[in-house]
CSV table of N, CA and C in Angstrom, one decimal:
chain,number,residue,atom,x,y,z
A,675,UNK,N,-51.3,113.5,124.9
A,675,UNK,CA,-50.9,113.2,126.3
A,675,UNK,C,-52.0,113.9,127.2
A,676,UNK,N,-52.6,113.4,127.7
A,676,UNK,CA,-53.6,113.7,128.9
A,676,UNK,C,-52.6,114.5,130.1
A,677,UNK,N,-53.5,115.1,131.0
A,677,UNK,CA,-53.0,116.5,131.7
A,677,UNK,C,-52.7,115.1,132.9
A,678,UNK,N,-52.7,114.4,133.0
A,678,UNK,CA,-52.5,113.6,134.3
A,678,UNK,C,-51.0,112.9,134.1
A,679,UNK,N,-50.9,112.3,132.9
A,679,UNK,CA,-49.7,111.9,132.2
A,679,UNK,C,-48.3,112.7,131.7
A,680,UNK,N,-49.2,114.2,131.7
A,680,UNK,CA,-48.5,115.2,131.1
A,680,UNK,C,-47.8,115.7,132.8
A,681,UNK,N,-48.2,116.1,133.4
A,681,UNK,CA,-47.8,116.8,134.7
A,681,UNK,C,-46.8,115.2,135.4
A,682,UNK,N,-47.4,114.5,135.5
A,682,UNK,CA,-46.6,112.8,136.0
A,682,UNK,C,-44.8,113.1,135.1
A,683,UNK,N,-44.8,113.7,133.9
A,683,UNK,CA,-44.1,113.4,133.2
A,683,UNK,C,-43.1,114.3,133.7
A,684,UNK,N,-43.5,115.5,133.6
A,684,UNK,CA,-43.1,117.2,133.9
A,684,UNK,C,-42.3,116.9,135.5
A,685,UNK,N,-42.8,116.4,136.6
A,685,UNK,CA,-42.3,116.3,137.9
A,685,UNK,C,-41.5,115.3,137.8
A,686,UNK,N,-41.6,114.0,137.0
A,686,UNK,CA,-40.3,113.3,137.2
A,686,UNK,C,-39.1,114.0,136.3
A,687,UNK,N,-38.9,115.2,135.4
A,687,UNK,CA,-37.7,115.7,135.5
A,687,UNK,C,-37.4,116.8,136.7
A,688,UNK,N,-38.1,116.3,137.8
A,688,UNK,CA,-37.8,117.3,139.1
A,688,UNK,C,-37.2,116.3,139.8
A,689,UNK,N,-37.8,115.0,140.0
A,689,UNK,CA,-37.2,114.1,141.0
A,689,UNK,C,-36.9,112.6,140.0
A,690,UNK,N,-36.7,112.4,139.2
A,690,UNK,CA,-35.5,111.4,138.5
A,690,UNK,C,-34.1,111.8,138.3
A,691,UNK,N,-34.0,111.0,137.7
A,691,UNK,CA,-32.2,111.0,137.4
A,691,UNK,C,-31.5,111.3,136.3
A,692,UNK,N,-30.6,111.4,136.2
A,692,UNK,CA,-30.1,111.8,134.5
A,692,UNK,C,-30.2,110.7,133.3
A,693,UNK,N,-30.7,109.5,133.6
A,693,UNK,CA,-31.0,108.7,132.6
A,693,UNK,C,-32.8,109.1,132.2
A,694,UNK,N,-33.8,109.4,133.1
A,694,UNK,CA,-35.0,110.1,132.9
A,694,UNK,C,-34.5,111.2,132.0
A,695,UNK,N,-33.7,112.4,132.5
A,695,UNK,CA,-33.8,113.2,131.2
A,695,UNK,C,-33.2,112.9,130.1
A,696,UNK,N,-31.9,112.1,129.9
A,696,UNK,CA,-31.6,111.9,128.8
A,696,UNK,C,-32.8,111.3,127.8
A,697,UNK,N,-33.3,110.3,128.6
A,697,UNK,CA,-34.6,109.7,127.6
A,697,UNK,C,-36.2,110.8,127.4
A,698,UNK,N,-35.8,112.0,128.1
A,698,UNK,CA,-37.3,112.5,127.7
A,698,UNK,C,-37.0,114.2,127.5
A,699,UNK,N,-35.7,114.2,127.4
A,699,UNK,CA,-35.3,115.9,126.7
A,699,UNK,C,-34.7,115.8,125.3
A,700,UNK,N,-35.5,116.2,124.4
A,700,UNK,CA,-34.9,116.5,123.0
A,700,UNK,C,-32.9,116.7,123.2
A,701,UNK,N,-32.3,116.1,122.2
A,701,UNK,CA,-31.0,116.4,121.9
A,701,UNK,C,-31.1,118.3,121.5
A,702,UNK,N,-31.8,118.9,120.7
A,702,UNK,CA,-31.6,119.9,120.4
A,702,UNK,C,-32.9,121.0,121.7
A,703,UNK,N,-32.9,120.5,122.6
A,703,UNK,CA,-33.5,121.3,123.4
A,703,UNK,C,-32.7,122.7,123.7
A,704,UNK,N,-33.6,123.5,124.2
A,704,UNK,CA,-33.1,125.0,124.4
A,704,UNK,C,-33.7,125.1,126.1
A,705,UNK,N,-32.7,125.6,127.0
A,705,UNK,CA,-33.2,125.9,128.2
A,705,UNK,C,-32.6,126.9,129.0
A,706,UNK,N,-33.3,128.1,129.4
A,706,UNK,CA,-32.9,129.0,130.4
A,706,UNK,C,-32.8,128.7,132.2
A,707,UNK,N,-32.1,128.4,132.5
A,707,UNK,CA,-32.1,128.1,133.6
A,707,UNK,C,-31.2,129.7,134.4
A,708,UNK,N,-31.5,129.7,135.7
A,708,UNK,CA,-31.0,130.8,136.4
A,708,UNK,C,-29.4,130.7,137.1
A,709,UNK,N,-28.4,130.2,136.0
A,709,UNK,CA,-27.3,130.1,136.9
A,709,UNK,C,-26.6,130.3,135.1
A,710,UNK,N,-25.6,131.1,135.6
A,710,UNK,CA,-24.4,131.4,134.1
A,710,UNK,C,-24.1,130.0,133.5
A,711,UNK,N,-24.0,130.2,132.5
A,711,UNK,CA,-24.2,130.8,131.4
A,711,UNK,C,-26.1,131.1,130.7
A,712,UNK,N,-26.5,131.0,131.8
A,712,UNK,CA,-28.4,130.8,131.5
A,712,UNK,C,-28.7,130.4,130.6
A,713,UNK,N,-28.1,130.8,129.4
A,713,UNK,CA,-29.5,130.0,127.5
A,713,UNK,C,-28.1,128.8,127.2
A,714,UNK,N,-28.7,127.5,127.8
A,714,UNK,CA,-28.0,126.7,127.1
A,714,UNK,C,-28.6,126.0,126.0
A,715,UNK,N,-27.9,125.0,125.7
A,715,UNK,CA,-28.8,124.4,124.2
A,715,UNK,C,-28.0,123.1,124.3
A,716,UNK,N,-29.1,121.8,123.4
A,716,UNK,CA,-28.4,120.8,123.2
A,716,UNK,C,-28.0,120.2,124.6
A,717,UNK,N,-26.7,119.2,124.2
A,717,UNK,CA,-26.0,118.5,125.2
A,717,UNK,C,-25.3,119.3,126.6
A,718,UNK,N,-25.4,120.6,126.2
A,718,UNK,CA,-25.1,121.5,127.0
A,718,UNK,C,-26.1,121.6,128.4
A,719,UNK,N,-27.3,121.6,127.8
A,719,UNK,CA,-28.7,121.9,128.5
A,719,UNK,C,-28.8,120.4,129.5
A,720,UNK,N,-29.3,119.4,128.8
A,720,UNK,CA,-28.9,118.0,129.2
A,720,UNK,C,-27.4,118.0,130.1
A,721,UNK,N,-26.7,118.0,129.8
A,721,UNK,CA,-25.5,118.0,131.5
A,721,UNK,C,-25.8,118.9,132.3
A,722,UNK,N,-26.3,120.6,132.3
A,722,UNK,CA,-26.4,120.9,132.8
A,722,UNK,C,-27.3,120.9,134.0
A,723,UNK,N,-28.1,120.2,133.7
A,723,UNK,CA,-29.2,119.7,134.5
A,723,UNK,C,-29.1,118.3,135.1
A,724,UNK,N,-28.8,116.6,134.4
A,724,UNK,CA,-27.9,115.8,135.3
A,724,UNK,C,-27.0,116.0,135.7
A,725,UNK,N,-26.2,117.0,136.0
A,725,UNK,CA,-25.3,117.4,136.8
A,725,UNK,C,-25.4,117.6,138.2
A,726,UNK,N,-27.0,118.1,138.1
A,726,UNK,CA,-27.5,118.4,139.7
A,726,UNK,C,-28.1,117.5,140.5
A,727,UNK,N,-27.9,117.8,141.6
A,727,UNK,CA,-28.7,116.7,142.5
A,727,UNK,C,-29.8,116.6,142.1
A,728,UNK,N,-30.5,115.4,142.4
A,728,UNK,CA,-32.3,114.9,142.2
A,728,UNK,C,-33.1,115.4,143.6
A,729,UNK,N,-34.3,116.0,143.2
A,729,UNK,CA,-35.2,116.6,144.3
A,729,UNK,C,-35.6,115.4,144.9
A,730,UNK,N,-35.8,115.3,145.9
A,730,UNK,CA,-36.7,114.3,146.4
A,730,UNK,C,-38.1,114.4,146.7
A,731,UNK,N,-38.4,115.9,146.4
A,731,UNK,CA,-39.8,116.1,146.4
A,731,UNK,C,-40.1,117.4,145.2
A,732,UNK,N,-41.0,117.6,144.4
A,732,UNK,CA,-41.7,118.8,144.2
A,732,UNK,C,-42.6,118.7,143.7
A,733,UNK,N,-43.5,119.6,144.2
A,733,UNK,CA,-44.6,120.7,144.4
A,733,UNK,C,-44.8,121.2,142.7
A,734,UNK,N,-45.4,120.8,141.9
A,734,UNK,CA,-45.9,121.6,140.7
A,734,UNK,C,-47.4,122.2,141.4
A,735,UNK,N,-47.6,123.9,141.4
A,735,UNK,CA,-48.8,124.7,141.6
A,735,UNK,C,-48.7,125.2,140.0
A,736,UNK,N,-50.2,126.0,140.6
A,736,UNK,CA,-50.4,126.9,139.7
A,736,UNK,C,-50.1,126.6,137.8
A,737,UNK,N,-50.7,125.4,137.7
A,737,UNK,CA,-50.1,125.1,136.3
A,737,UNK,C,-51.6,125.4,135.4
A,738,UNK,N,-50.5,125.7,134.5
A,738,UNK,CA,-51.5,125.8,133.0
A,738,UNK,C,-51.1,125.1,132.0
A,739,UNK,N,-51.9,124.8,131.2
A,739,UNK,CA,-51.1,123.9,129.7
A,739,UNK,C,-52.0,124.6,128.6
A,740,UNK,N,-51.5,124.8,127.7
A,740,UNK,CA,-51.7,125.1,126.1
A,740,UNK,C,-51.7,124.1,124.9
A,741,UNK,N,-52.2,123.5,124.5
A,741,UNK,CA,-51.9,122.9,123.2
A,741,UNK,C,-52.1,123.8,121.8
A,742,UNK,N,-51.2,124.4,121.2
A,742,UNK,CA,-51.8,125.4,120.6
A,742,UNK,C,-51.4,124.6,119.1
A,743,UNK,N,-51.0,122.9,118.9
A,743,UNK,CA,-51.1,122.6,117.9
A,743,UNK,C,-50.9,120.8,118.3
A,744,UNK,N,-50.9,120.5,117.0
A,744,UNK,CA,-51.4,118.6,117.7
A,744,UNK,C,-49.8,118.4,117.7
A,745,UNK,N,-49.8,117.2,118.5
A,745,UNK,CA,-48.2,117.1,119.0
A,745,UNK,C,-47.5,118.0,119.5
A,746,UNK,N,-48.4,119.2,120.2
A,746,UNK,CA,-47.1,120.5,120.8
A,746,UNK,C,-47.8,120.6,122.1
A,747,UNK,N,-47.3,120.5,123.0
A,747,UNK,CA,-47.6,121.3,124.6
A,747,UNK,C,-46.7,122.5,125.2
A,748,UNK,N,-47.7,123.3,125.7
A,748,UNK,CA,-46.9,124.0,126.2
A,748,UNK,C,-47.5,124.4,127.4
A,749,UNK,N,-46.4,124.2,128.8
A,749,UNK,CA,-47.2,124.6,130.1
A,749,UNK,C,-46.0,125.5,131.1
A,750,UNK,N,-47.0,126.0,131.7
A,750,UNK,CA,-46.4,127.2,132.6
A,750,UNK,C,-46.5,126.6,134.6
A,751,UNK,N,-45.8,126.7,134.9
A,751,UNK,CA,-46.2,126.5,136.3
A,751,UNK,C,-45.1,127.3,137.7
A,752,UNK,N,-45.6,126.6,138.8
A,752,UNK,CA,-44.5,127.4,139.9
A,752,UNK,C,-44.4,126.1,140.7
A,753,UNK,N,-42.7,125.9,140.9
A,753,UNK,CA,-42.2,124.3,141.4
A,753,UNK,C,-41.4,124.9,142.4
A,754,UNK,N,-41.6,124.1,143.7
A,754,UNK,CA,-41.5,124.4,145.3
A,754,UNK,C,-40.9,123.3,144.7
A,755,UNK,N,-39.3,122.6,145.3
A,755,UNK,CA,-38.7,121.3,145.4
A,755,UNK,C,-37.7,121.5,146.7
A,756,UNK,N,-38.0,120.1,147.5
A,756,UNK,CA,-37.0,120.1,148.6
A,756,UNK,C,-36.4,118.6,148.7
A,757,UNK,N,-35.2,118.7,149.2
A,757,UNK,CA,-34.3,117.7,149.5
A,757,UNK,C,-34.1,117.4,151.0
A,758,UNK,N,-33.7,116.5,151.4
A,758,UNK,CA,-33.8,116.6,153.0
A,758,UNK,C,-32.6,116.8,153.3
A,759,UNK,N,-32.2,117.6,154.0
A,759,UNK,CA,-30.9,118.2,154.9
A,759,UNK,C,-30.4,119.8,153.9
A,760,UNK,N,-31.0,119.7,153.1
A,760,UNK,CA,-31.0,121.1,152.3
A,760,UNK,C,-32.0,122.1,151.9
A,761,UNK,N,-31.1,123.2,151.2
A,761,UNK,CA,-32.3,124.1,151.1
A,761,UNK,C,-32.8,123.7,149.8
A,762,UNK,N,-34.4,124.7,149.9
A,762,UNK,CA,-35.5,124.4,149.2
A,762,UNK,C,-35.2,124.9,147.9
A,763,UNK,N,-36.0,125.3,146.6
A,763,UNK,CA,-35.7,125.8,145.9
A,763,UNK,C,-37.5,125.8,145.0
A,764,UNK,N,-37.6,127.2,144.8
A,764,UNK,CA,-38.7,127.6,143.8
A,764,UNK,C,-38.6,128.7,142.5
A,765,UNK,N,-39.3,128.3,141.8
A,765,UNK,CA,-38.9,128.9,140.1
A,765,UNK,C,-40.5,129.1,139.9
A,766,UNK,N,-40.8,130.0,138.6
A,766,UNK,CA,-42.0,129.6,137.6
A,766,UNK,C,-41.2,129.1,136.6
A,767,UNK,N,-41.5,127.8,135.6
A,767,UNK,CA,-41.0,127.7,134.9
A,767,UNK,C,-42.1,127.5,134.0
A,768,UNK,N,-41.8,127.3,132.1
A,768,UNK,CA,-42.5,126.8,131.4
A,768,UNK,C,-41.7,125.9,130.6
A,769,UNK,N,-42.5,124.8,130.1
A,769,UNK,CA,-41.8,123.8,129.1
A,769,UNK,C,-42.6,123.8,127.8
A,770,UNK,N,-41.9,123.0,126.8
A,770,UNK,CA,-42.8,123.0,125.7
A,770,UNK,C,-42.6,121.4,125.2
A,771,UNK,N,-43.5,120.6,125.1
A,771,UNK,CA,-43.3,119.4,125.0
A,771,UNK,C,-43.7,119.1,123.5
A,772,UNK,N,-43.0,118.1,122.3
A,772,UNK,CA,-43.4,118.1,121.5
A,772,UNK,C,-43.9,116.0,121.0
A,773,UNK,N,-44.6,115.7,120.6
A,773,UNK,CA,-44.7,114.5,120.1
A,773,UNK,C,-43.9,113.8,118.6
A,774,UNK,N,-43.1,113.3,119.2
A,774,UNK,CA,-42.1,112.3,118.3
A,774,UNK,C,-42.9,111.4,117.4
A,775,UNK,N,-43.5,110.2,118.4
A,775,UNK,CA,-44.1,109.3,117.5
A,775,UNK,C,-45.3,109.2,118.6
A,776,UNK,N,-46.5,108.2,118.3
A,776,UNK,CA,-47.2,107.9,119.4
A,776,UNK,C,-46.8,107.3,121.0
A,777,UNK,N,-47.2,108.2,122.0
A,777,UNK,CA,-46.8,108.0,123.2
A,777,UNK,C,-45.2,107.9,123.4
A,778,UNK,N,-44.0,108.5,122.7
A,778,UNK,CA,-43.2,109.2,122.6
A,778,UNK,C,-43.0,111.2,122.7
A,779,UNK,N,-42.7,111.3,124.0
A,779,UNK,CA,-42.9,112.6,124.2
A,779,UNK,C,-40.9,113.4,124.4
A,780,UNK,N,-41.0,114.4,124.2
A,780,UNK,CA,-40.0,114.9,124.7
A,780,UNK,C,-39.3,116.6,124.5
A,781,UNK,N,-39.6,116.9,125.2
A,781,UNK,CA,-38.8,118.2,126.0
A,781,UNK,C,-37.9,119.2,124.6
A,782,UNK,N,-38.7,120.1,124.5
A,782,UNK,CA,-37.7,121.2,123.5
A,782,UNK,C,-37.4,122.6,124.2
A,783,UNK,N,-38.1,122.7,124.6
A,783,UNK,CA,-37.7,124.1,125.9
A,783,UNK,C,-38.1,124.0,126.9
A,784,UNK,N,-37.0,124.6,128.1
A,784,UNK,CA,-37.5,124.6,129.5
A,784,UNK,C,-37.0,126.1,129.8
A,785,UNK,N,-37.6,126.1,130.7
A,785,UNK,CA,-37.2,128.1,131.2
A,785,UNK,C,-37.4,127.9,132.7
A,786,UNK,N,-36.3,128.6,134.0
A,786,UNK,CA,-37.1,128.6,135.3
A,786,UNK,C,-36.5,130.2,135.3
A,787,UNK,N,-37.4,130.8,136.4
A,787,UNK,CA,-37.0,132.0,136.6
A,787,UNK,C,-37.5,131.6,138.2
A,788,UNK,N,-36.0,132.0,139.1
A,788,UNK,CA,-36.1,131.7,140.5
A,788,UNK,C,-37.4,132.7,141.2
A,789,UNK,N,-37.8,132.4,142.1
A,789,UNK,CA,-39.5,132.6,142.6
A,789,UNK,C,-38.9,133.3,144.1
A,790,UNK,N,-39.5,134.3,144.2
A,790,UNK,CA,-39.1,135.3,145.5
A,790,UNK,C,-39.2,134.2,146.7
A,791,UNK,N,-40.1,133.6,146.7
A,791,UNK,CA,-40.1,132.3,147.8
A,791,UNK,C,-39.0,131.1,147.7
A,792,UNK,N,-38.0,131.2,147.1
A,792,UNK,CA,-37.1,130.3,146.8
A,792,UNK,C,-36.5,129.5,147.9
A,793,UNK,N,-37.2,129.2,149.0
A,793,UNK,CA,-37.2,128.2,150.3
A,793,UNK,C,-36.5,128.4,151.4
């Protein structure tokens, strides 16, 4: 996956919907997100995230990506997202994306740790 395809991919689970992540987050994904119970896993991870409203905007800065094996990504960044009539919300998060089959991609860890600028 190319860094243009790869980042396109990463921001639409900021502003799609829970049929986008169902189709592009691993069933056995692992994710820390900043609200109790934080380390979920699985189907757990997946609701807990279509659960939430869809951003209508974000901001991926400061990104980096790693391929540190064929079929594995792994990238780091800091995501500004806003909705209109609400507040903002910013994290550094990193993901690790793994290759299934050709041009089948999908999500095995996600991590955000809320960002002092948090909107």
């Amino acid at each position: 996956m190319d860094d243009e395809r790869l980042w396109n991919f990463e921001q639409s689970l900021w502003t799609e919907g829970a049929d986008n992540y169902r189709e592009k987050v691993d069933p056995e994904v692992v994710m820390i997100l900043p609200r109790p119970p934080f380390a979920f896993h699985g189907s757990a991870a997946i609701e807990a995230v279509t659960s939430t409203p869809v951003w209508e905007r974000a901001e991926l800065t400061e990104r980096t990506v790693s391929r540190p094996h064929e079929g594995l990504i792994v990238i780091g960044y800091h995501v500004r997202a806003e909705r209109d009539g609400g507040p903002g919300y910013a994290a550094w998060c990193t993901s690790t994306i793994r290759r299934l089959e050709h041009e089948v991609w999908r999500v095995v860890q996600h991590q955000q740790t809320l960002a002092l600028d948090h909107g």
